[in-house]
mmCIF file of C-alpha atoms and ligand atoms in Angstrom:
data_model
loop_
_atom_site.group_PDB
_atom_site.id
_atom_site.type_symbol
_atom_site.label_atom_id
_atom_site.label_comp_id
_atom_site.label_asym_id
_atom_site.label_seq_id
_atom_site.Cartn_x
_atom_site.Cartn_y
_atom_site.Cartn_z
ATOM 1 C CA MET E 1 6.594 -31.086 18.717
ATOM 2 C CA PRO E 2 10.097 -30.615 19.551
ATOM 3 C CA ARG E 3 11.670 -31.172 15.783
ATOM 4 C CA ASN E 4 9.031 -29.011 14.121
ATOM 5 C CA ASN E 5 10.639 -26.406 16.521
ATOM 6 C CA GLU E 6 14.303 -27.469 16.275
ATOM 7 C CA SER E 7 13.961 -27.079 12.464
ATOM 8 C CA GLU E 8 12.121 -24.737 12.002
ATOM 9 C CA LYS E 9 15.029 -22.693 13.800
ATOM 10 C CA LYS E 10 17.281 -24.094 11.966
ATOM 11 C CA ASN E 11 15.475 -22.868 8.837
ATOM 12 C CA ALA E 12 15.531 -19.345 10.432
ATOM 13 C CA LEU E 13 18.942 -19.219 11.057
ATOM 14 C CA THR E 14 20.165 -20.773 7.904
ATOM 15 C CA ARG E 15 17.949 -17.652 6.477
ATOM 16 C CA ARG E 16 19.717 -15.222 8.660
ATOM 17 C CA ASN E 17 23.354 -16.399 7.757
ATOM 18 C CA PHE E 18 22.510 -16.517 4.227
ATOM 19 C CA LEU E 19 20.720 -13.168 4.066
ATOM 20 C CA GLN E 20 23.441 -11.832 6.029
ATOM 21 C CA SER E 21 26.406 -13.460 3.639
ATOM 22 C CA VAL E 22 23.822 -11.608 0.815
ATOM 23 C CA ALA E 23 24.469 -8.163 2.597
ATOM 24 C CA VAL E 24 27.983 -8.145 2.791
ATOM 25 C CA ILE E 25 28.524 -9.521 -0.610
ATOM 26 C CA SER E 26 26.335 -6.640 -2.249
ATOM 27 C CA ALA E 27 27.704 -3.694 -0.233
ATOM 28 C CA GLY E 28 31.631 -4.906 -1.465
ATOM 29 C CA ALA E 29 34.415 -4.674 0.366
ATOM 30 C CA ALA E 30 34.791 -1.319 0.089
ATOM 31 C CA LEU E 31 32.510 -0.431 3.115
ATOM 32 C CA PRO E 32 32.892 -0.098 6.948
ATOM 33 C CA GLN E 33 32.781 -3.010 9.357
ATOM 34 C CA VAL E 34 29.679 -1.161 11.185
ATOM 35 C CA ALA E 35 28.365 -0.619 7.724
ATOM 36 C CA LEU E 36 28.077 -3.919 6.621
ATOM 37 C CA ALA E 37 26.708 -5.110 10.870
ATOM 38 C CA GLU E 38 24.255 -2.403 11.027
ATOM 39 C CA SER E 39 22.377 -3.445 7.116
ATOM 40 C CA ALA E 40 22.368 -6.570 8.553
ATOM 41 C CA GLN E 41 21.503 -6.298 10.992
ATOM 42 C CA LYS E 42 18.340 -3.829 8.935
ATOM 43 C CA ILE E 43 17.477 -7.041 7.351
ATOM 44 C CA THR E 44 17.156 -9.858 10.513
ATOM 45 C CA THR E 45 14.547 -6.978 12.105
ATOM 46 C CA ALA E 46 12.430 -5.950 9.316
ATOM 47 C CA PRO E 47 8.803 -7.161 9.900
ATOM 48 C CA LYS E 48 7.445 -9.874 7.743
ATOM 49 C CA PRO E 49 4.049 -9.097 6.099
ATOM 50 C CA ILE E 50 3.200 -12.495 7.854
ATOM 51 C CA ASN E 51 3.047 -10.700 10.643
ATOM 52 C CA ILE E 52 0.400 -8.497 9.916
ATOM 53 C CA ASP E 53 -2.714 -10.227 11.182
ATOM 54 C CA SER E 54 -5.002 -7.289 11.892
ATOM 55 C CA PRO E 55 -6.963 -4.290 9.895
ATOM 56 C CA ASP E 56 -5.624 -2.092 12.685
ATOM 57 C CA ALA E 57 -2.738 -3.702 11.973
ATOM 58 C CA ALA E 58 -2.190 -3.228 8.084
ATOM 59 C CA LEU E 59 -3.989 0.269 9.068
ATOM 60 C CA ALA E 60 -1.043 0.852 11.834
ATOM 61 C CA ALA E 61 1.603 -0.361 9.495
ATOM 62 C CA LEU E 62 1.167 1.429 6.403
ATOM 63 C CA LEU E 63 1.072 4.723 8.861
ATOM 64 C CA GLU E 64 4.385 4.225 9.970
ATOM 65 C CA GLY E 65 6.112 3.270 7.088
ATOM 66 C CA ASN E 66 4.558 6.415 5.486
ATOM 67 C CA ARG E 67 6.087 7.969 8.451
ATOM 68 C CA ARG E 68 9.582 6.764 8.137
ATOM 69 C CA PHE E 69 9.439 8.125 4.592
ATOM 70 C CA ILE E 70 8.717 11.268 5.384
ATOM 71 C CA SER E 71 11.384 11.535 8.603
ATOM 72 C CA GLY E 72 13.948 10.543 4.961
ATOM 73 C CA GLN E 73 14.579 7.044 7.187
ATOM 74 C CA MET E 74 13.181 3.876 5.319
ATOM 75 C CA ASN E 75 13.907 0.757 5.305
ATOM 76 C CA SER E 76 12.675 -1.033 2.264
ATOM 77 C CA CYS E 77 15.454 0.957 -0.031
ATOM 78 C CA SER E 78 18.034 -1.498 1.774
ATOM 79 C CA VAL E 79 16.903 -4.594 1.693
ATOM 80 C CA PRO E 80 19.232 -6.535 -0.880
ATOM 81 C CA ILE E 81 17.128 -6.989 -3.926
ATOM 82 C CA GLY E 82 18.583 -11.112 -4.333
ATOM 83 C CA PRO E 83 16.692 -12.295 -1.672
ATOM 84 C CA LEU E 84 14.034 -10.105 -2.488
ATOM 85 C CA LEU E 85 13.184 -11.611 -5.243
ATOM 86 C CA GLU E 86 13.635 -15.371 -4.442
ATOM 87 C CA GLU E 87 10.817 -14.497 -1.593
ATOM 88 C CA THR E 88 8.667 -13.604 -3.514
ATOM 89 C CA VAL E 89 8.609 -14.883 -6.871
ATOM 90 C CA ASN E 90 5.929 -17.944 -5.737
ATOM 91 C CA GLU E 91 4.144 -16.393 -3.530
ATOM 92 C CA GLN E 92 2.293 -12.830 -2.041
ATOM 93 C CA GLN E 93 0.965 -11.738 1.072
ATOM 94 C CA PRO E 94 0.938 -8.111 0.676
ATOM 95 C CA PHE E 95 -0.637 -7.015 4.141
ATOM 96 C CA ALA E 96 -3.323 -4.181 2.133
ATOM 97 C CA ALA E 97 -4.367 -2.841 -0.935
ATOM 98 C CA VAL E 98 -4.090 0.489 -2.102
ATOM 99 C CA LEU E 99 -6.385 2.061 -4.565
ATOM 100 C CA SER E 100 -4.610 5.336 -5.338
ATOM 101 C CA CYS E 101 -4.465 8.124 -8.591
ATOM 102 C CA ALA E 102 -2.075 7.412 -11.434
ATOM 103 C CA ASP E 103 -0.160 9.995 -10.773
ATOM 104 C CA SER E 104 3.179 10.244 -9.864
ATOM 105 C CA ARG E 105 3.328 12.083 -7.983
ATOM 106 C CA VAL E 106 1.866 8.921 -5.499
ATOM 107 C CA PRO E 107 4.227 6.307 -6.348
ATOM 108 C CA VAL E 108 2.710 4.081 -3.365
ATOM 109 C CA GLU E 109 5.251 2.006 -1.697
ATOM 110 C CA THR E 110 7.254 4.283 -1.947
ATOM 111 C CA ILE E 111 5.091 7.111 0.510
ATOM 112 C CA PHE E 112 4.550 3.656 2.523
ATOM 113 C CA ASP E 113 8.069 2.687 2.817
ATOM 114 C CA GLN E 114 7.084 -0.767 1.587
ATOM 115 C CA GLU E 115 8.980 -3.086 -0.270
ATOM 116 C CA LEU E 116 8.137 -6.225 -2.717
ATOM 117 C CA GLY E 117 5.201 -8.462 -2.237
ATOM 118 C CA ARG E 118 3.227 -6.295 0.429
ATOM 119 C CA ILE E 119 1.070 -3.556 -0.963
ATOM 120 C CA PHE E 120 -1.458 -4.601 -3.151
ATOM 121 C CA VAL E 121 -1.944 -1.184 -5.218
ATOM 122 C CA ALA E 122 -4.376 -0.723 -7.498
ATOM 123 C CA ARG E 123 -3.841 3.024 -9.934
ATOM 124 C CA VAL E 124 -5.863 4.492 -12.063
ATOM 125 C CA ALA E 125 -6.013 8.083 -11.615
ATOM 126 C CA GLY E 126 -8.848 9.801 -9.780
ATOM 127 C CA ASN E 127 -8.605 6.683 -7.381
ATOM 128 C CA ILE E 128 -12.057 5.862 -8.606
ATOM 129 C CA ALA E 129 -14.057 2.514 -7.943
ATOM 130 C CA THR E 130 -14.639 1.228 -11.165
ATOM 131 C CA PRO E 131 -15.857 -2.406 -12.398
ATOM 132 C CA GLU E 132 -12.264 -2.805 -12.898
ATOM 133 C CA MET E 133 -10.846 -1.463 -10.172
ATOM 134 C CA ILE E 134 -13.018 -2.736 -7.663
ATOM 135 C CA ALA E 135 -12.602 -6.768 -8.704
ATOM 136 C CA SER E 136 -8.312 -6.647 -8.409
ATOM 137 C CA LEU E 137 -9.897 -5.320 -4.838
ATOM 138 C CA GLU E 138 -11.654 -8.303 -4.524
ATOM 139 C CA TYR E 139 -8.853 -10.405 -6.057
ATOM 140 C CA GLY E 140 -6.176 -9.016 -2.701
ATOM 141 C CA VAL E 141 -9.280 -9.547 -0.579
ATOM 142 C CA ALA E 142 -10.493 -12.887 -1.068
ATOM 143 C CA VAL E 143 -7.599 -14.573 -3.237
ATOM 144 C CA LEU E 144 -4.448 -12.384 -1.222
ATOM 145 C CA GLY E 145 -5.959 -11.816 2.186
ATOM 146 C CA THR E 146 -5.239 -8.060 2.789
ATOM 147 C CA LYS E 147 -6.594 -6.764 5.370
ATOM 148 C CA LEU E 148 -7.276 -2.781 4.311
ATOM 149 C CA ILE E 149 -7.964 -1.257 1.814
ATOM 150 C CA MET E 150 -6.585 2.398 1.967
ATOM 151 C CA VAL E 151 -9.237 4.332 -1.142
ATOM 152 C CA ILE E 152 -5.512 7.061 -1.663
ATOM 153 C CA GLY E 153 -6.599 10.541 -3.274
ATOM 154 C CA HIS E 154 -3.962 13.806 -3.145
ATOM 155 C CA SER E 155 -3.663 17.601 -3.109
ATOM 156 C CA SER E 156 -3.950 18.648 -6.536
ATOM 157 C CA CYS E 157 -5.282 16.174 -8.376
ATOM 158 C CA GLY E 158 -5.439 16.574 -12.578
ATOM 159 C CA ALA E 159 -8.342 14.913 -12.548
ATOM 160 C CA VAL E 160 -10.619 16.070 -9.825
ATOM 161 C CA LYS E 161 -9.442 18.946 -11.427
ATOM 162 C CA ALA E 162 -11.008 18.699 -15.615
ATOM 163 C CA ALA E 163 -13.689 17.019 -13.680
ATOM 164 C CA MET E 164 -14.880 20.275 -12.082
ATOM 165 C CA LEU E 165 -14.394 22.092 -15.090
ATOM 166 C CA ASN E 166 -16.448 19.726 -17.576
ATOM 167 C CA LYS E 167 -13.897 19.758 -20.145
ATOM 168 C CA ASP E 168 -13.899 18.153 -23.056
ATOM 169 C CA ALA E 169 -10.839 16.456 -23.703
ATOM 170 C CA PRO E 170 -9.611 14.346 -26.295
ATOM 171 C CA GLY E 171 -9.943 10.349 -27.100
ATOM 172 C CA GLN E 172 -11.529 8.671 -23.629
ATOM 173 C CA ILE E 173 -10.072 11.193 -21.134
ATOM 174 C CA THR E 174 -14.150 11.882 -20.473
ATOM 175 C CA SER E 175 -14.654 8.853 -19.257
ATOM 176 C CA LEU E 176 -13.649 9.771 -15.778
ATOM 177 C CA TYR E 177 -16.231 12.087 -15.804
ATOM 178 C CA GLU E 178 -18.809 10.906 -14.235
ATOM 179 C CA TYR E 179 -16.860 8.859 -11.054
ATOM 180 C CA ILE E 180 -15.553 11.641 -9.552
ATOM 181 C CA ARG E 181 -18.642 14.574 -10.440
ATOM 182 C CA PRO E 182 -20.775 13.208 -7.258
ATOM 183 C CA ALA E 183 -17.394 14.418 -4.593
ATOM 184 C CA ILE E 184 -17.974 18.160 -6.876
ATOM 185 C CA HIS E 185 -21.148 18.452 -6.333
ATOM 186 C CA ALA E 186 -20.786 16.966 -1.928
ATOM 187 C CA GLY E 187 -16.956 19.521 -2.130
ATOM 188 C CA GLY E 188 -19.507 22.400 -2.908
ATOM 189 C CA HIS E 189 -16.942 22.699 -5.973
ATOM 190 C CA ASN E 190 -14.378 23.502 -4.141
ATOM 191 C CA LEU E 191 -11.208 21.760 -4.992
ATOM 192 C CA SER E 192 -9.718 20.678 -2.099
ATOM 193 C CA ALA E 193 -12.533 19.084 -0.246
ATOM 194 C CA SER E 194 -13.904 17.965 -3.000
ATOM 195 C CA ILE E 195 -10.764 15.271 -3.022
ATOM 196 C CA HIS E 196 -11.432 14.866 -0.046
ATOM 197 C CA ASP E 197 -14.892 14.309 -0.279
ATOM 198 C CA ASN E 198 -13.835 11.825 -3.757
ATOM 199 C CA ALA E 199 -11.670 9.736 -0.970
ATOM 200 C CA LYS E 200 -14.591 9.096 1.389
ATOM 201 C CA ILE E 201 -17.067 7.937 -1.601
ATOM 202 C CA GLN E 202 -14.603 6.059 -3.358
ATOM 203 C CA ALA E 203 -14.440 4.094 -0.128
ATOM 204 C CA LYS E 204 -18.235 3.636 0.218
ATOM 205 C CA LEU E 205 -18.904 2.482 -2.935
ATOM 206 C CA LEU E 206 -15.835 -0.372 -2.880
ATOM 207 C CA ALA E 207 -18.086 -1.954 0.735
ATOM 208 C CA LYS E 208 -22.061 -1.252 -1.100
ATOM 209 C CA ALA E 209 -20.992 -2.611 -4.761
ATOM 210 C CA SER E 210 -18.793 -5.341 -3.651
ATOM 211 C CA PRO E 211 -20.681 -8.525 -1.815
ATOM 212 C CA VAL E 212 -17.193 -9.822 -1.832
ATOM 213 C CA LEU E 213 -16.375 -6.987 0.411
ATOM 214 C CA SER E 214 -18.737 -6.098 2.803
ATOM 215 C CA GLN E 215 -18.858 -9.804 3.550
ATOM 216 C CA ALA E 216 -14.558 -9.243 4.789
ATOM 217 C CA ILE E 217 -15.948 -6.658 6.479
ATOM 218 C CA SER E 218 -19.202 -7.612 7.918
ATOM 219 C CA GLU E 219 -16.587 -10.800 9.412
ATOM 220 C CA GLY E 220 -14.225 -8.729 11.068
ATOM 221 C CA LYS E 221 -11.577 -9.474 8.139
ATOM 222 C CA LEU E 222 -10.957 -6.124 6.446
ATOM 223 C CA ARG E 223 -11.355 -2.812 6.927
ATOM 224 C CA ILE E 224 -11.760 -0.063 3.873
ATOM 225 C CA VAL E 225 -9.975 3.569 5.121
ATOM 226 C CA PRO E 226 -10.084 6.369 2.664
ATOM 227 C CA ALA E 227 -7.310 8.690 2.932
ATOM 228 C CA TYR E 228 -5.120 12.190 1.939
ATOM 229 C CA TYR E 229 -1.580 12.512 0.291
ATOM 230 C CA SER E 230 -0.137 15.724 0.201
ATOM 231 C CA LEU E 231 2.558 16.056 -2.518
ATOM 232 C CA ALA E 232 3.552 19.287 -0.323
ATOM 233 C CA THR E 233 4.284 17.202 3.580
ATOM 234 C CA GLY E 234 4.774 14.018 2.099
ATOM 235 C CA GLU E 235 2.386 12.812 5.374
ATOM 236 C CA VAL E 236 -0.816 10.712 4.898
ATOM 237 C CA THR E 237 -4.010 11.482 6.410
ATOM 238 C CA VAL E 238 -7.196 9.218 7.038
ATOM 239 C CA LEU E 239 -9.559 10.962 6.655
ATOM 240 C CA LYS E 240 -12.956 10.096 8.205
ATOM 241 C CA ASP E 241 -15.694 8.655 6.513
HETATM 242 ZN ZN1 LIG O 1 -4.670 12.061 -9.473
#
């Protein structure tokens, strides 16, 4: 309806003006006008998660973000926090979910250059598909509508190393081992191969263990992909499962 279109345009303009105003205020008076204009342009042209409507588009968005991270051209840092908090305070619209290791060198939002509210992240040492992780990811898909789950292993993973050595450890650390053993067997006790196989095995396990996820896959609403993150280069590589 014309009236609705007009109303939407007005809202969009109002929001753009608001974001530009906030950008000017937060940037401070000492910055040159060119920097302010560039800042405002970045904010208004940032892709919205709601536009990512397929598993393939979600994967492409993650990989594009990783390319920005590697090249040092990150967008997510330039978005002013005030409007972002306001946009996300009552709802989240993550387009992808990631099951990653808890390793401090794999900060998921950073390596994919994503703002608040865009990635639903489940982290546990060894990026393993425990019942709690599966339940969290089911919530991400069934309730929040995420289109993609990426299971991401990383180079020099301490959890895979520890499981490979199978040494006694304090507390409950050894409880991780049983989830990782199949990957160590598949990888022939080679660390790099086992890390790759672990991401693939956990990705397959998600679909196998969860009717919620497998149904979403069969309906074309979800993809689950294994991936590998290099601590040395910052690059994420999608693995063939
Ligand atoms: Zn790790």
